[in-house]
Coordinates of C-alpha atoms and ligand atoms in Angstrom, one line a residue:
M24 CA -39.2 10.1 -43.4
T25 CA -36.9 11.3 -40.6
S26 CA -36.5 9.4 -37.4
K27 CA -38.2 12.2 -35.5
T28 CA -41.3 12.1 -37.8
A29 CA -41.3 8.3 -37.5
A30 CA -41.4 8.6 -33.7
L31 CA -44.2 11.1 -33.8
T32 CA -46.2 8.8 -36.1
S33 CA -45.6 5.7 -33.9
P34 CA -48.8 3.7 -33.2
Q35 CA -48.6 4.7 -29.6
N36 CA -48.5 8.4 -30.3
I37 CA -51.3 8.1 -32.8
I38 CA -53.4 6.4 -30.2
V39 CA -52.6 9.1 -27.6
A40 CA -53.3 11.9 -30.0
S41 CA -56.6 10.2 -31.0
I42 CA -57.6 9.9 -27.3
I43 CA -56.7 13.6 -26.7
L44 CA -58.6 14.7 -29.8
A45 CA -61.6 12.5 -28.9
G46 CA -61.5 13.9 -25.3
A47 CA -61.3 17.5 -26.7
Y48 CA -64.1 16.9 -29.0
G49 CA -66.1 15.2 -26.2
L50 CA -65.5 18.3 -24.1
Y51 CA -66.5 20.6 -26.9
A52 CA -69.6 18.5 -27.5
S53 CA -70.4 18.7 -23.8
S54 CA -70.2 22.5 -24.0
Q55 CA -72.7 22.4 -26.8
Y56 CA -75.1 20.5 -24.6
S57 CA -74.4 22.4 -21.4
Y58 CA -71.7 24.8 -20.8
L59 CA -71.9 24.1 -17.1
L60 CA -71.2 20.4 -17.9
F61 CA -68.2 21.4 -20.1
H62 CA -66.9 23.7 -17.4
S63 CA -67.3 21.1 -14.7
F64 CA -65.5 18.5 -16.9
A65 CA -62.7 20.9 -17.8
E66 CA -62.2 22.0 -14.2
I67 CA -62.4 18.5 -12.8
F68 CA -59.9 17.4 -15.3
S69 CA -57.4 20.1 -14.4
I70 CA -58.1 19.6 -10.7
V71 CA -57.4 15.8 -11.1
I72 CA -54.2 16.6 -12.9
A73 CA -53.2 19.2 -10.2
V74 CA -53.8 16.7 -7.4
S75 CA -51.9 14.1 -9.4
I76 CA -49.0 16.5 -9.9
F77 CA -48.9 17.1 -6.2
L78 CA -49.0 13.4 -5.4
L79 CA -46.4 12.6 -8.0
S80 CA -44.0 15.4 -7.1
W81 CA -44.4 14.6 -3.4
N82 CA -43.7 11.0 -3.7
A83 CA -40.8 11.5 -6.1
R84 CA -39.3 14.3 -4.1
R85 CA -36.2 12.2 -3.3
F86 CA -35.4 11.8 -7.0
L87 CA -35.8 15.5 -8.0
L88 CA -32.7 17.2 -9.1
N89 CA -33.8 20.4 -7.4
D90 CA -36.8 21.6 -5.3
Y91 CA -38.4 23.8 -8.0
I92 CA -40.6 21.0 -9.2
L93 CA -41.6 20.1 -5.6
F94 CA -42.5 23.7 -4.9
I95 CA -44.8 23.8 -7.9
G96 CA -46.2 20.3 -7.1
I97 CA -47.2 21.4 -3.5
S98 CA -48.7 24.7 -4.8
Q99 CA -50.9 22.7 -7.2
L100 CA -52.7 21.2 -4.3
F101 CA -53.8 24.6 -3.1
V102 CA -54.5 25.8 -6.6
G103 CA -56.6 22.7 -7.1
L104 CA -58.5 23.4 -3.8
I105 CA -59.4 26.9 -5.0
D106 CA -60.3 25.6 -8.4
I107 CA -62.7 23.1 -6.7
L108 CA -64.4 26.0 -5.0
H109 CA -64.4 27.8 -8.3
T110 CA -66.1 24.9 -10.0
L111 CA -68.6 24.4 -7.2
S112 CA -69.5 28.1 -7.2
Y113 CA -69.9 28.3 -11.0
R114 CA -73.2 29.7 -12.2
G115 CA -75.8 27.0 -12.3
M116 CA -74.2 24.8 -9.6
N117 CA -76.4 26.4 -7.0
I118 CA -74.2 25.4 -4.1
F119 CA -73.2 28.7 -2.7
L120 CA -76.5 30.4 -2.5
G121 CA -76.7 34.2 -2.6
Y122 CA -73.6 34.6 -4.7
D123 CA -73.5 35.6 -8.3
S124 CA -70.8 35.0 -11.0
N125 CA -68.5 37.3 -9.1
L126 CA -67.6 34.5 -6.7
P127 CA -66.3 32.0 -9.2
T128 CA -64.5 34.8 -11.0
Q129 CA -62.9 36.0 -7.8
L130 CA -61.9 32.4 -6.9
W131 CA -60.6 31.9 -10.5
I132 CA -58.4 35.0 -10.4
A133 CA -57.2 34.1 -6.9
A134 CA -56.2 30.6 -8.2
R135 CA -54.4 32.1 -11.2
Y136 CA -52.5 34.6 -9.0
W137 CA -51.6 31.7 -6.8
Q138 CA -50.5 29.6 -9.7
S139 CA -48.4 32.3 -11.4
L140 CA -46.8 33.5 -8.1
S141 CA -46.0 29.9 -7.2
F142 CA -44.2 29.5 -10.6
L143 CA -42.2 32.6 -9.8
A144 CA -41.4 31.7 -6.2
A145 CA -40.4 28.2 -7.3
I146 CA -37.4 29.7 -9.0
L147 CA -35.9 30.5 -5.6
F148 CA -35.8 26.8 -4.9
I149 CA -33.8 25.8 -7.9
N150 CA -30.7 26.3 -5.9
R151 CA -32.2 26.1 -2.4
K152 CA -33.5 23.4 -0.2
L153 CA -37.3 23.5 0.4
K154 CA -38.7 22.7 3.8
P155 CA -42.1 21.3 2.7
G156 CA -43.6 21.6 6.2
Y157 CA -43.1 25.4 6.2
L158 CA -44.6 25.7 2.8
F159 CA -47.7 23.7 3.8
F160 CA -48.1 25.8 6.9
S161 CA -47.7 29.2 5.1
Y162 CA -49.9 28.2 2.2
T163 CA -52.7 27.0 4.5
F164 CA -52.5 30.3 6.3
I165 CA -52.6 32.3 3.1
L166 CA -55.5 30.1 1.8
A167 CA -57.5 30.8 5.0
L168 CA -56.9 34.6 4.7
L169 CA -57.9 34.4 1.0
L170 CA -61.1 32.5 1.6
A171 CA -62.0 34.8 4.6
S172 CA -61.4 37.9 2.4
I173 CA -63.8 36.4 -0.2
F174 CA -66.5 34.7 1.9
I175 CA -66.4 36.5 5.2
W176 CA -64.9 39.9 5.0
N177 CA -65.9 40.6 1.4
I178 CA -62.8 42.6 0.8
F179 CA -61.5 40.7 -2.3
P180 CA -61.9 43.1 -5.3
V181 CA -65.0 42.6 -7.4
S182 CA -64.1 40.7 -10.5
Y183 CA -67.4 40.3 -12.4
M184 CA -70.5 42.4 -12.4
E185 CA -73.7 40.9 -13.7
G186 CA -74.9 42.7 -16.8
V187 CA -71.6 44.6 -17.1
G188 CA -69.1 41.8 -17.3
L189 CA -65.5 41.6 -16.2
T190 CA -64.3 44.4 -14.0
P191 CA -61.1 46.3 -14.8
F192 CA -59.5 44.6 -11.8
K193 CA -60.1 41.2 -13.3
I194 CA -58.9 42.2 -16.8
N195 CA -55.8 43.9 -15.4
S196 CA -55.2 41.0 -13.1
E197 CA -55.0 38.7 -16.1
Y198 CA -52.3 41.0 -17.6
V199 CA -50.5 41.2 -14.2
I200 CA -50.7 37.4 -14.0
N201 CA -49.3 37.1 -17.5
I202 CA -46.4 39.4 -16.5
I203 CA -45.7 37.2 -13.5
F204 CA -45.8 34.1 -15.7
L205 CA -43.4 35.9 -18.1
C206 CA -41.0 36.6 -15.2
S207 CA -41.2 33.0 -14.1
L208 CA -40.4 31.9 -17.7
L209 CA -37.4 34.2 -17.8
G210 CA -36.3 33.0 -14.4
L211 CA -36.6 29.4 -15.6
L212 CA -34.6 30.2 -18.7
W213 CA -32.0 31.9 -16.6
K214 CA -31.4 28.7 -14.6
K215 CA -32.1 26.3 -17.5
E216 CA -28.8 24.4 -17.0
R217 CA -30.4 23.0 -13.8
F218 CA -33.0 21.2 -15.9
S219 CA -32.9 18.4 -18.4
S220 CA -33.9 19.5 -21.9
V221 CA -37.1 17.5 -21.8
V222 CA -38.3 19.0 -18.5
L223 CA -37.3 22.5 -19.6
R224 CA -39.3 22.0 -22.8
W225 CA -42.5 20.9 -20.9
M226 CA -42.1 23.7 -18.4
I227 CA -41.8 26.3 -21.1
L228 CA -44.9 24.9 -22.8
T229 CA -46.7 24.9 -19.5
I230 CA -46.0 28.6 -18.8
V231 CA -46.6 29.8 -22.4
T232 CA -49.9 27.8 -22.5
S233 CA -50.9 29.2 -19.2
M234 CA -50.2 32.7 -20.5
L235 CA -52.3 32.1 -23.6
S236 CA -55.1 30.7 -21.4
E237 CA -55.0 33.9 -19.3
L238 CA -55.1 36.1 -22.4
A239 CA -58.1 34.2 -23.6
F240 CA -59.8 34.9 -20.3
T241 CA -59.2 38.6 -20.7
F242 CA -61.5 38.6 -23.7
Y243 CA -64.6 37.0 -22.5
I244 CA -67.6 38.9 -21.6
G245 CA -70.0 36.2 -20.5
V246 CA -68.8 33.3 -18.5
Y247 CA -70.2 31.0 -21.1
D248 CA -68.7 32.5 -24.3
F249 CA -66.0 31.1 -26.7
S250 CA -62.9 32.8 -25.2
N251 CA -63.9 31.3 -21.9
L252 CA -64.1 27.9 -23.6
A253 CA -60.7 28.4 -25.4
G254 CA -59.2 29.5 -22.1
H255 CA -60.4 26.3 -20.4
F256 CA -59.0 24.2 -23.2
L257 CA -55.6 26.0 -22.9
K258 CA -55.7 25.6 -19.1
I259 CA -56.2 21.8 -19.5
A260 CA -53.3 21.8 -22.0
A261 CA -51.1 23.8 -19.6
Y262 CA -51.9 21.3 -16.8
Y263 CA -51.2 18.4 -19.1
F264 CA -47.8 19.9 -20.0
L265 CA -47.0 20.4 -16.3
Y266 CA -48.0 16.9 -15.6
K267 CA -45.6 15.7 -18.4
A268 CA -42.8 17.8 -16.9
I269 CA -43.4 16.2 -13.4
V270 CA -43.7 12.7 -14.8
E271 CA -40.4 13.3 -16.7
T272 CA -38.5 14.4 -13.7
G273 CA -40.3 12.4 -11.0
L274 CA -40.7 9.0 -12.8
V275 CA -39.0 8.7 -16.2
K276 CA -35.7 10.2 -15.3
P277 CA -35.2 8.5 -11.9
Y278 CA -36.0 5.1 -13.5
A279 CA -33.7 5.9 -16.4
L280 CA -31.1 6.8 -13.8
L281 CA -31.8 3.7 -11.8
F282 CA -31.7 1.6 -14.9
R283 CA -28.4 3.3 -16.0
D284 CA -27.0 2.6 -12.5
L285 CA -28.2 -1.0 -12.8
V286 CA -26.5 -1.4 -16.1
Q287 CA -23.4 0.2 -14.8
S288 CA -23.4 -2.0 -11.7
E289 CA -23.9 -5.0 -13.9
E290 CA -21.0 -3.9 -16.2
S291 CA -18.7 -3.2 -13.3
L292 CA -19.7 -6.5 -11.7
R293 CA -18.9 -8.3 -15.0
S294 CA -15.6 -6.5 -15.3
S295 CA -14.9 -7.3 -11.6
R296 CA -15.7 -10.9 -12.3
D297 CA -13.4 -10.9 -15.4
E298 CA -10.7 -9.2 -13.3
L299 CA -11.2 -11.8 -10.6
Q300 CA -11.0 -14.5 -13.2
R301 CA -7.8 -13.0 -14.5
I302 CA -6.3 -12.7 -11.0
N303 CA -7.3 -16.3 -10.4
D304 CA -5.6 -17.4 -13.5
Q305 CA -2.5 -15.5 -12.6
L306 CA -2.6 -17.0 -9.1
T307 CA -3.0 -20.5 -10.6
E308 CA 0.0 -19.8 -12.8
A309 CA 2.0 -18.4 -9.9
N310 CA 1.0 -21.4 -7.8
K311 CA 2.2 -23.7 -10.6
K312 CA 5.5 -21.8 -10.8
L313 CA 5.8 -21.9 -7.0
L314 CA 5.2 -25.6 -7.0
E315 CA 7.9 -26.1 -9.7
A316 CA 10.3 -23.9 -7.8
N317 CA 9.5 -25.8 -4.7
Q318 CA 10.3 -29.1 -6.5
A319 CA 13.5 -27.6 -7.9
I320 CA 14.5 -26.4 -4.4
H321 CA 13.7 -29.9 -3.0
A322 CA 15.8 -31.5 -5.7
E323 CA 18.6 -29.0 -5.1
M324 CA 18.4 -29.6 -1.3
E325 CA 18.6 -33.4 -1.9
V326 CA 21.7 -32.9 -4.1
R327 CA 23.2 -30.7 -1.5
Q328 CA 22.3 -33.1 1.4
N329 CA 23.9 -35.9 -0.6
A330 CA 27.0 -33.8 -1.3
E331 CA 27.1 -32.8 2.4
A332 CA 26.8 -36.4 3.4
R333 CA 29.6 -37.3 1.0
L334 CA 31.7 -34.4 2.4
V335 CA 31.1 -35.6 6.0
E336 CA 32.1 -39.0 4.9
Y337 CA 35.3 -37.7 3.1
A338 CA 36.1 -35.6 6.1
A339 CA 35.8 -38.5 8.4
R340 CA 37.9 -40.6 6.2
L341 CA 40.5 -37.8 5.8
E342 CA 40.4 -37.4 9.6
S343 CA 41.1 -41.1 10.2
S344 CA 43.9 -41.3 7.5
N345 CA 45.4 -38.1 9.0
Q346 CA 45.4 -39.6 12.4
E347 CA 46.9 -42.7 11.0
L348 CA 49.6 -40.7 9.2
E349 CA 50.3 -38.8 12.4
R350 CA 50.5 -42.0 14.4
F351 CA 52.8 -43.3 11.7
A352 CA 55.0 -40.1 11.8
F353 CA 55.2 -40.4 15.6
V354 CA 56.1 -44.0 15.6
A355 CA 58.5 -43.6 12.6
S356 CA 60.2 -40.5 14.1
H357 CA 60.4 -42.2 17.5
D358 CA 61.8 -45.4 16.1
L359 CA 64.2 -43.6 13.7
Q360 CA 65.8 -41.7 16.6
E361 CA 67.3 -44.9 18.0
P362 CA 69.5 -45.9 15.0
L363 CA 70.4 -42.2 14.5
R364 CA 71.5 -41.9 18.1
K365 CA 73.7 -45.0 17.5
I366 CA 75.1 -43.5 14.3
I367 CA 76.1 -40.4 16.2
A368 CA 77.4 -42.3 19.2
F369 CA 79.5 -44.7 17.1
G370 CA 80.6 -41.8 14.8
D371 CA 81.9 -40.0 17.9
L372 CA 83.6 -43.1 19.2
L373 CA 85.2 -43.7 15.8
K374 CA 86.3 -40.0 15.6
G375 CA 87.8 -40.3 19.2
K376 CA 89.7 -43.5 18.6
S377 CA 91.0 -43.2 15.0
V378 CA 91.5 -39.5 14.8
Q379 CA 95.3 -40.0 14.4
G380 CA 95.0 -42.5 11.6
L381 CA 92.8 -40.3 9.5
N382 CA 93.9 -37.6 7.1
E383 CA 92.3 -34.2 7.1
S384 CA 89.7 -34.9 4.4
E385 CA 88.7 -38.2 6.1
K386 CA 88.3 -36.3 9.4
G387 CA 86.1 -33.8 7.5
Y388 CA 83.9 -36.6 6.1
L389 CA 83.4 -38.1 9.6
D390 CA 82.5 -34.6 11.0
R391 CA 80.0 -34.0 8.3
M392 CA 78.5 -37.4 8.7
I393 CA 78.0 -36.8 12.5
S394 CA 76.7 -33.3 12.0
A395 CA 74.2 -34.5 9.3
A396 CA 73.0 -37.3 11.6
S397 CA 72.6 -34.7 14.4
R398 CA 70.6 -32.4 12.1
M399 CA 68.5 -35.4 11.1
Q400 CA 68.0 -36.2 14.8
K401 CA 66.9 -32.6 15.4
M402 CA 64.5 -32.7 12.4
I403 CA 63.0 -36.0 13.6
G404 CA 62.6 -34.4 17.1
D405 CA 60.8 -31.4 15.5
L406 CA 58.6 -33.7 13.4
L407 CA 57.7 -35.5 16.6
E408 CA 56.9 -32.2 18.2
L409 CA 54.6 -31.3 15.3
S410 CA 52.8 -34.6 15.5
R411 CA 52.4 -34.3 19.2
V412 CA 50.3 -31.2 18.8
T413 CA 47.4 -33.4 17.9
T414 CA 48.4 -36.7 19.5
N415 CA 49.4 -35.3 22.9
G416 CA 46.7 -32.6 23.1
Q417 CA 45.4 -31.9 26.7
P418 CA 41.8 -31.1 27.7
F419 CA 41.0 -27.4 27.6
E420 CA 41.0 -25.4 30.8
K421 CA 41.1 -21.7 32.0
V422 CA 44.4 -20.3 31.0
D423 CA 45.6 -16.9 32.2
L424 CA 47.6 -15.6 29.3
S425 CA 49.4 -13.0 31.5
H426 CA 50.7 -15.8 33.7
V427 CA 51.7 -18.0 30.7
V428 CA 53.6 -15.1 29.0
S429 CA 55.4 -14.1 32.2
E430 CA 56.6 -17.7 32.7
V431 CA 57.8 -17.8 29.0
V432 CA 59.6 -14.5 29.4
S433 CA 61.4 -15.7 32.6
D434 CA 62.4 -18.9 30.7
L435 CA 63.9 -16.7 28.0
E436 CA 65.5 -14.3 30.4
V437 CA 69.1 -15.4 29.6
R438 CA 68.5 -14.9 25.8
I439 CA 66.9 -11.5 26.4
Q440 CA 69.8 -10.4 28.5
Q441 CA 72.4 -11.7 26.0
A442 CA 70.7 -9.8 23.2
G443 CA 70.3 -6.7 25.4
G444 CA 66.6 -6.8 24.5
S445 CA 63.3 -6.2 26.4
V446 CA 59.8 -7.7 26.4
V447 CA 56.8 -5.5 27.1
V448 CA 53.6 -7.3 28.1
D449 CA 50.2 -5.7 28.2
E450 CA 47.4 -7.0 30.4
L451 CA 46.2 -10.2 28.7
P452 CA 42.8 -12.0 29.0
V453 CA 42.0 -15.4 30.4
I454 CA 41.0 -18.0 27.8
T455 CA 39.8 -21.5 27.7
A456 CA 42.5 -23.6 26.0
D457 CA 45.2 -26.3 26.2
A458 CA 47.6 -24.7 28.7
I459 CA 50.7 -26.6 27.5
Q460 CA 50.1 -25.8 23.8
I461 CA 49.4 -22.1 24.5
R462 CA 52.7 -22.0 26.4
Q463 CA 54.4 -23.6 23.4
L464 CA 52.8 -21.1 21.1
M465 CA 53.9 -18.1 23.0
L466 CA 57.4 -19.5 23.5
N467 CA 57.9 -20.1 19.8
L468 CA 56.6 -16.6 18.8
I469 CA 58.5 -14.7 21.5
G470 CA 61.6 -16.8 20.8
N471 CA 61.4 -15.9 17.1
A472 CA 60.9 -12.2 17.9
L473 CA 64.1 -12.3 20.0
K474 CA 66.0 -14.5 17.5
Y475 CA 65.2 -12.5 14.3
H476 CA 66.5 -9.2 15.5
R477 CA 68.6 -6.8 13.5
P478 CA 72.3 -7.3 14.3
D479 CA 72.9 -3.8 15.5
V480 CA 69.4 -3.2 17.1
P481 CA 68.5 -4.8 20.4
P482 CA 65.2 -6.6 20.2
V483 CA 62.1 -5.0 21.7
V484 CA 59.1 -7.4 21.8
C485 CA 55.6 -6.1 22.6
I486 CA 52.8 -8.5 23.5
R487 CA 49.2 -7.2 23.4
G488 CA 45.9 -8.9 23.8
K489 CA 42.3 -7.7 23.7
V490 CA 38.8 -9.1 23.6
E491 CA 37.0 -8.2 20.4
Q492 CA 33.6 -6.5 21.1
N493 CA 32.6 -5.2 17.7
G494 CA 31.7 -6.9 14.5
K495 CA 29.3 -9.9 14.2
E496 CA 32.0 -12.3 13.2
K497 CA 34.7 -11.2 15.6
A498 CA 32.7 -10.6 18.8
G499 CA 33.7 -13.1 21.5
Q500 CA 37.2 -13.6 20.1
I501 CA 40.5 -12.6 21.5
R502 CA 43.2 -11.0 19.4
L503 CA 46.8 -11.5 20.5
E504 CA 49.7 -9.7 18.9
V505 CA 53.4 -10.4 19.2
E506 CA 55.3 -7.5 17.7
D507 CA 59.0 -7.1 17.2
N508 CA 61.4 -4.6 15.7
G509 CA 63.5 -7.3 14.0
I510 CA 64.5 -8.0 10.4
G511 CA 61.0 -8.7 9.2
F512 CA 60.3 -10.6 6.0
D513 CA 58.7 -10.1 2.6
M514 CA 54.9 -10.7 2.8
E515 CA 55.2 -12.7 -0.4
Y516 CA 56.5 -15.5 1.8
L517 CA 53.7 -15.3 4.3
E518 CA 52.2 -18.7 3.5
K519 CA 55.6 -20.3 3.3
I520 CA 56.8 -19.5 6.8
F521 CA 54.0 -21.5 8.3
E522 CA 54.9 -24.7 6.4
P523 CA 57.2 -27.2 8.1
F524 CA 61.0 -26.8 7.4
Q525 CA 60.5 -23.7 5.4
R526 CA 63.0 -21.0 6.3
L527 CA 63.6 -17.5 4.9
H528 CA 66.9 -16.9 6.5
G529 CA 70.1 -18.9 6.3
R530 CA 71.1 -21.4 9.1
S531 CA 74.5 -19.8 9.4
E532 CA 72.9 -16.5 10.4
Y533 CA 69.9 -17.7 12.4
E534 CA 69.9 -21.2 13.7
G535 CA 66.6 -23.2 13.5
S536 CA 64.9 -26.0 11.8
G537 CA 61.8 -24.2 10.3
I538 CA 59.3 -26.2 12.3
G539 CA 58.4 -23.6 15.0
L540 CA 55.7 -21.6 13.1
A541 CA 54.2 -24.8 11.6
V542 CA 53.7 -26.0 15.2
C543 CA 52.2 -22.6 16.1
K544 CA 49.8 -22.8 13.2
K545 CA 48.7 -26.3 14.2
I546 CA 48.2 -25.3 17.8
V547 CA 46.1 -22.3 16.8
E548 CA 44.0 -24.4 14.4
R549 CA 43.4 -27.0 17.1
H550 CA 41.9 -24.1 19.1
Q551 CA 39.8 -23.1 16.1
G552 CA 41.7 -19.8 15.7
E553 CA 43.8 -18.2 13.0
L554 CA 47.4 -17.2 12.8
T555 CA 48.8 -14.7 10.4
A556 CA 51.5 -12.0 10.3
V557 CA 52.1 -8.5 9.0
S558 CA 55.7 -7.6 8.1
S559 CA 58.1 -6.0 5.8
P560 CA 61.9 -6.5 5.5
G561 CA 63.8 -4.4 8.0
S562 CA 60.8 -3.0 9.8
G563 CA 59.9 -5.8 12.2
S564 CA 56.9 -8.1 12.2
I565 CA 53.6 -8.5 14.0
F566 CA 52.3 -12.1 14.5
I567 CA 48.5 -12.0 15.0
I568 CA 46.6 -14.8 16.7
T569 CA 42.8 -14.8 16.9
L570 CA 41.3 -17.4 19.3
P571 CA 37.7 -18.0 20.5
L572 CA 37.4 -16.7 24.0
N573 CA 35.7 -20.0 25.1
G574 CA 37.9 -22.3 23.1
I575 CA 36.1 -25.2 21.4
R576 CA 38.3 -28.2 21.4
R577 CA 38.9 -29.6 18.0
E578 CA 39.5 -33.4 18.4
K579 CA 41.7 -35.0 15.9
Ligands
ADP4 P1 62.9 -21.4 12.6 O1 62.8 -20.2 13.4 O2 63.3 -22.6 13.3 O3 63.7 -21.2 11.3 P2 60.2 -21.1 12.2 O4 59.1 -22.0 11.7 O5 59.9 -20.6 13.6 O6 61.5 -21.8 12.1 O7 60.2 -19.8 11.3 C1 60.2 -20.0 9.9 C2 60.8 -18.9 9.2 O8 60.1 -17.7 9.4 C3 62.1 -18.5 9.8 O9 63.2 -19.2 9.3 C4 62.2 -17.0 9.5 O10 62.8 -16.9 8.2 C5 60.8 -16.5 9.5 N1 60.5 -15.9 10.8 C6 59.9 -16.4 11.8 N2 59.7 -15.5 12.8 C7 60.2 -14.4 12.3 C8 60.3 -13.0 12.8 N3 59.9 -12.7 14.1 N4 60.9 -12.1 12.1 C9 61.4 -12.4 10.8 N5 61.3 -13.6 10.3 C10 60.7 -14.6 11.0

């Protein structure tokens, strides 16, 4: 047994089929007893279904896929009304007195026209919006005209003649109605994609059964004969099929759709919940990692803080031992000078008194001893000078560099003239610094620039200064340059020349002790600045000093 056959023979279907058969038989039995009773039952049944169809389609209009069904539903109300009149006017009812069987036949044919034309017109509303108010209004108007043409004006064509039977109008009308039904069927098939397959099936059945019913009615002669009976059965069937179509579109489908939506919402809710759970898990995981990272950072910070504290401690210790060393150097150099002075003085005395008693080499020894002692005295003096940079530092004040440099230049005037040189000074800024040390710095640098000139080229010294405006790091600094056209030096020895007693040129050519630049470096460092140089042998040198504009005093 196929699943389809199984579905058809389900207990529910068997019960429904039994009820339908029992109803049909009951109707048939009633026709045997009284055809009027059968007719009334059959019509009442189709009227009840018509009104139900109207109510159903009206209330389900929001769920309808298109307004075709709504149009048919509304038209059923009017068809039902005409069918009520048809039932009440049937022969034997004796309600409309003075009328023969023509009246129910006229009402019948009017209802069928109405029915078939409505099916045809409904096609227009498959793709169009229906305004139910307009339809009600126009249908009421047409109904009033129709009833007036039958009951008042008597202009509705005669459809039945007692003793003769159906008039050609009635019979032809049934054919016309069938043609209209056929057109409506074709129209429906033309737009079939706008219907679900179930609804389409019920609608096709409705129209085909209606057509068969109409055909049956073309054959009857008496209003009580068999084809009339069959026509009524077919009409009930057509109504039933229409009812099924409406129930399918208006109830079953919307609920299925609603249910599907519900299932979908539930599914999407469930997946959202799962997604949320997943995000939550990820968040918890991320949180854990964050916590771990935080702990690691804390631990790292602690290590760094400890290291920093240790560094500060070391720096403090270094500072104090440096100070101690410098004090020692100061005291030592100071105290060493005295015995040296004595060695030189007594050496000179000895040289003066016993110069005749000494041979040439002994005189030479004495001279070398005195000159070594003098050099040592000079070195000790220089060391003292170096240590004084920190021990004798003065508080910072406003220092006009132009003023300082012009003083230095005038102090060096004799040397400049002797060398036939010149010093060019740009406009220089005012800085906050130790005035004495800045003077010492400029004296050493300008002095060197004059000293290390090429033998045949008179020295030209340029002093420039500018306040740095650009660059995050450099803004607020001043840059001083002391440039000369002298002998220059190899940049390989750049570090060396700033170390105490380091000299690149022989003492015989250029006198000096090699402490001047070490003092300069120390002074600049005390001002939190930097000292460097750019040079090449034979092409002169530029000594570059960068200092904070508002000097911060570095206490040592
Ligand atoms: P000193 O001039 O007494 O030798 P410095 O410390 O001033 O000592 O200089 C160290 C060395 O740097 C010098 O011996 C010299 O070789 C080199 N130097 C310094 N200034 C210049 C300069 N303007 N041009 C060339 N070399 C220089």
